C-alpha positions as MATLAB code, in Angstrom:
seq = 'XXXXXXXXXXXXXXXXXXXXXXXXXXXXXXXXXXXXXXXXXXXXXXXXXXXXXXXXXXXXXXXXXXXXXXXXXXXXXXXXXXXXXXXXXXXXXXXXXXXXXXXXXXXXXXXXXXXXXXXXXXXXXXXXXXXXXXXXXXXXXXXXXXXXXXXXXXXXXXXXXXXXXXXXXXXXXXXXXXXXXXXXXXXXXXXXXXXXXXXXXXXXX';
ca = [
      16.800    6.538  -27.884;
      14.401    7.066  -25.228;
      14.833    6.652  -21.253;
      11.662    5.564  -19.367;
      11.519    6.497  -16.025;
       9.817    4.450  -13.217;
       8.913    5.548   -9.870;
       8.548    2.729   -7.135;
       6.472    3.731   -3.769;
       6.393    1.106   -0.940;
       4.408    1.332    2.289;
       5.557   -0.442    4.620;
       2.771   -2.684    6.249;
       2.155   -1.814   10.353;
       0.975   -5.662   11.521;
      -0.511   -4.392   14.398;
      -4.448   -3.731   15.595;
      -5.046   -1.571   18.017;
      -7.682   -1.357   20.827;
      -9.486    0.691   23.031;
      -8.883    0.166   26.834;
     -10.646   -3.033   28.377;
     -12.008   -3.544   25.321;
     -11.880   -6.702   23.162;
     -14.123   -5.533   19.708;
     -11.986   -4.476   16.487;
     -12.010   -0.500   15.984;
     -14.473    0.654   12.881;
     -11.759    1.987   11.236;
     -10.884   -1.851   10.420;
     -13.694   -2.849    9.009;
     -13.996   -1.641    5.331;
     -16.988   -2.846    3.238;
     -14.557   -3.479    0.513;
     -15.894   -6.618   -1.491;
     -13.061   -9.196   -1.351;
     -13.491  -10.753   -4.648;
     -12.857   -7.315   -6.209;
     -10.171   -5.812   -3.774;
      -6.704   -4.956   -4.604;
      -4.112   -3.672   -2.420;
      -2.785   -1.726   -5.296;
      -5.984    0.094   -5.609;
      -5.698    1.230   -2.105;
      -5.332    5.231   -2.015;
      -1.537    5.891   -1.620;
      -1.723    6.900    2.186;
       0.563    5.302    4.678;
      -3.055    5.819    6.642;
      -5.425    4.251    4.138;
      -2.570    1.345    4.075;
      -2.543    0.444    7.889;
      -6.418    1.021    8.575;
      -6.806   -1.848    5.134;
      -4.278   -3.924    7.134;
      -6.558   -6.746    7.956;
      -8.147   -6.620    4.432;
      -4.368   -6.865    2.683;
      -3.100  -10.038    5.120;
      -7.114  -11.638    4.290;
      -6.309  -11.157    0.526;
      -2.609  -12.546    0.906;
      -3.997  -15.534    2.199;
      -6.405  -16.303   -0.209;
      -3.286  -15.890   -2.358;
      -0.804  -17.877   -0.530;
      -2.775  -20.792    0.630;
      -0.323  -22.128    2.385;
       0.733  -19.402    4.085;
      -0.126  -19.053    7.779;
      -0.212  -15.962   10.474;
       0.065  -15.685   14.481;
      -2.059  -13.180   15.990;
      -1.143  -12.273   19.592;
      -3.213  -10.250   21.965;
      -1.173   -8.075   24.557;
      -2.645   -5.771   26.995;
      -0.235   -2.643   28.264;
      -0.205   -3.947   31.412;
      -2.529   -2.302   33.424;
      -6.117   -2.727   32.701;
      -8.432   -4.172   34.604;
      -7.686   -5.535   37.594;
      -5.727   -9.182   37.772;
      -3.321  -10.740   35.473;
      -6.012  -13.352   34.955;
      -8.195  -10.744   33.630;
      -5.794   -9.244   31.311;
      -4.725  -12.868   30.002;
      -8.528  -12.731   28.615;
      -8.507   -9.950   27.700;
      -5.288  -10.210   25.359;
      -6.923  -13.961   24.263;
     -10.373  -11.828   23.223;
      -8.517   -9.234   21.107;
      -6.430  -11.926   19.081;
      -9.728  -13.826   18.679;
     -11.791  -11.026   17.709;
      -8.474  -10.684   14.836;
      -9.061  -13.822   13.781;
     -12.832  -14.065   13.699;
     -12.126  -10.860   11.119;
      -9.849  -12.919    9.108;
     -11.986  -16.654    9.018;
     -15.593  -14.473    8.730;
     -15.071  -11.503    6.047;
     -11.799  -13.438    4.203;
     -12.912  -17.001    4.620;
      -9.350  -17.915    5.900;
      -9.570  -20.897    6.988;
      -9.073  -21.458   11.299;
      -6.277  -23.738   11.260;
      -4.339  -21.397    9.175;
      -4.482  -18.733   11.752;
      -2.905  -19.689   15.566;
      -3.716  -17.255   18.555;
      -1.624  -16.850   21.437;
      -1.354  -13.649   24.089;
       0.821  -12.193   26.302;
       0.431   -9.226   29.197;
       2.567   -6.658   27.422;
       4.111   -6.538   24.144;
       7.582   -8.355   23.534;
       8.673   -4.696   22.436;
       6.546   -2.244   24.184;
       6.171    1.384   23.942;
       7.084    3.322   27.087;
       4.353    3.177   29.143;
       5.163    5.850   31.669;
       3.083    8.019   28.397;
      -0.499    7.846   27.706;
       0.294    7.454   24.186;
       2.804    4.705   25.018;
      -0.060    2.530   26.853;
      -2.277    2.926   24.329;
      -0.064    1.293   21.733;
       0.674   -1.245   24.098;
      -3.148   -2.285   23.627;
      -2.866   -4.538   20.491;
      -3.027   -7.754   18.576;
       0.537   -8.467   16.808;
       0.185  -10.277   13.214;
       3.636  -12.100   12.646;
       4.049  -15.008    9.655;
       7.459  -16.972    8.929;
       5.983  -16.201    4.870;
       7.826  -12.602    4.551;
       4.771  -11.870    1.438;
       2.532  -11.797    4.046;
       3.967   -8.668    5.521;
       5.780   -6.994    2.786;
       5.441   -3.738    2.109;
       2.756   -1.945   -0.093;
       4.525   -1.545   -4.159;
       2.432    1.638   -5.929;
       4.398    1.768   -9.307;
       3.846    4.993  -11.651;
       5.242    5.885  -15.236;
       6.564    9.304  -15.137;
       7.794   10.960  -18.190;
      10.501    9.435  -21.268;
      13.404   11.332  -21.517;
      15.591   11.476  -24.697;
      19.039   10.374  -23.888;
      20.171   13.066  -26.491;
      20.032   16.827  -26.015;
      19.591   16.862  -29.914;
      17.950   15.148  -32.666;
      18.366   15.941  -36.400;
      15.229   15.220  -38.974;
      15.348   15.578  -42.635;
      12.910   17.730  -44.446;
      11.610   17.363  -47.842;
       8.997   19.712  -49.706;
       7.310   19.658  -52.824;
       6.237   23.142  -53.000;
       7.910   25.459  -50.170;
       6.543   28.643  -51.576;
       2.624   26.952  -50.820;
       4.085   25.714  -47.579;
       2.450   28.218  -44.802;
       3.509   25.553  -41.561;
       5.116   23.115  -40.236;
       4.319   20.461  -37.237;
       6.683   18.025  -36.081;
       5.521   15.167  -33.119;
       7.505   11.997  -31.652;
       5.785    9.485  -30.452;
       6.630    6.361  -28.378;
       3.834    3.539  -27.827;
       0.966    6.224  -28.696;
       2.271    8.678  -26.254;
       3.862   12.100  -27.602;
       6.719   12.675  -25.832;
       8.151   15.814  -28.245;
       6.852   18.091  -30.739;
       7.475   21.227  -32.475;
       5.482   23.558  -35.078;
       6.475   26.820  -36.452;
       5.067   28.712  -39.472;
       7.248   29.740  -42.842;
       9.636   29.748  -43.682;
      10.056   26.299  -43.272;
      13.316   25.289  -41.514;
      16.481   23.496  -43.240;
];
């Protein structure tokens, strides 16, 4: 009897896109040329990294999945760019369209699927006494009431079978043991060898 062993790796998915200050366009580092009739998240290097910068490409190829399935995108701004609330407030609208127009133009997700909305500062914002704290502040949030949309990353990977005994007897029979020079042994288990032994004469009892 043979244990197989199965190793689950999740990534958790980071909904958020990040922008430079003042600025409205979506970051390179978004925009893969993956082909989206080919793509699969589980093909995705296993990199918590890799996983967030292929954000917008997993959530377009969820939707095609789950047509019914729709997203919010919300543009925030951390508060102080620019000059005037009024500003910001299209500035925060920009980034959640520019999210979107990523979503309906390189996934084909349809518009109505996908609402916008924006707010000066993040519900839950970073500290932004911290340079690093304003800069995460500078975002569009991707929220859905469908929990697939935003579920983690699965990687699954085989790792070896392990006998559930420490010992296993085999019977030997020989025609000739005085011809017999040596002796190979193998288990196997779906094509895979997962024991073997080999030894030269005398051939064991």
């Amino acid at each position: 009897e043979v244990q197989e062993t199965v190793v689950t790796e999740t990534y958790p998915l980071l909904p958020y896109v990040f922008f430079d200050s003042s600025a409205a366009e979506v970051r390179p580092r978004y925009m893969s040329e993956v082909n989206r009739s080919t793509f699969k998240e589980r093909d995705l290097d296993k990199s918590t990294m890799v996983m967030y910068y292929h954000v917008l490409d997993i959530v377009g190829s969820r939707m095609r999945a789950l047509p019914e399935a729709t997203i919010t995108v919300t543009g925030t701004t951390d508060g102080r760019e620019l000059g005037t609330p009024a500003q910001r407030k299209a500035l925060s609208e920009a980034r959640a369209g520019a999210v979107k127009n990523v979503l309906v133009e390189r996934w084909g997700i349809a518009t109505q699927r996908i609402r916008t909305a924006s707010v000066d500062v993040p519900v839950i914002a970073s500290n932004d006494e911290y340079v690093e704290g304003r800069e995460e502040n500078r975002r569009v949030e991707i929220s859905s009431s469908n929990s697939e949309l935003l579920a983690p990353v699965v990687h699954e990977k085989f790792l070896e079978y392990v006998p559930l005994q420490q010992r296993q007897k085999f019977a030997l029979q020989v025609l000739r043991a005085d011809r017999a020079k040596q002796w190979e042994i193998e288990v196997t288990r779906n094509g895979r060898v997962i024991a073997s032994r080999q030894g030269r004469a005398p051939l064991p009892e």
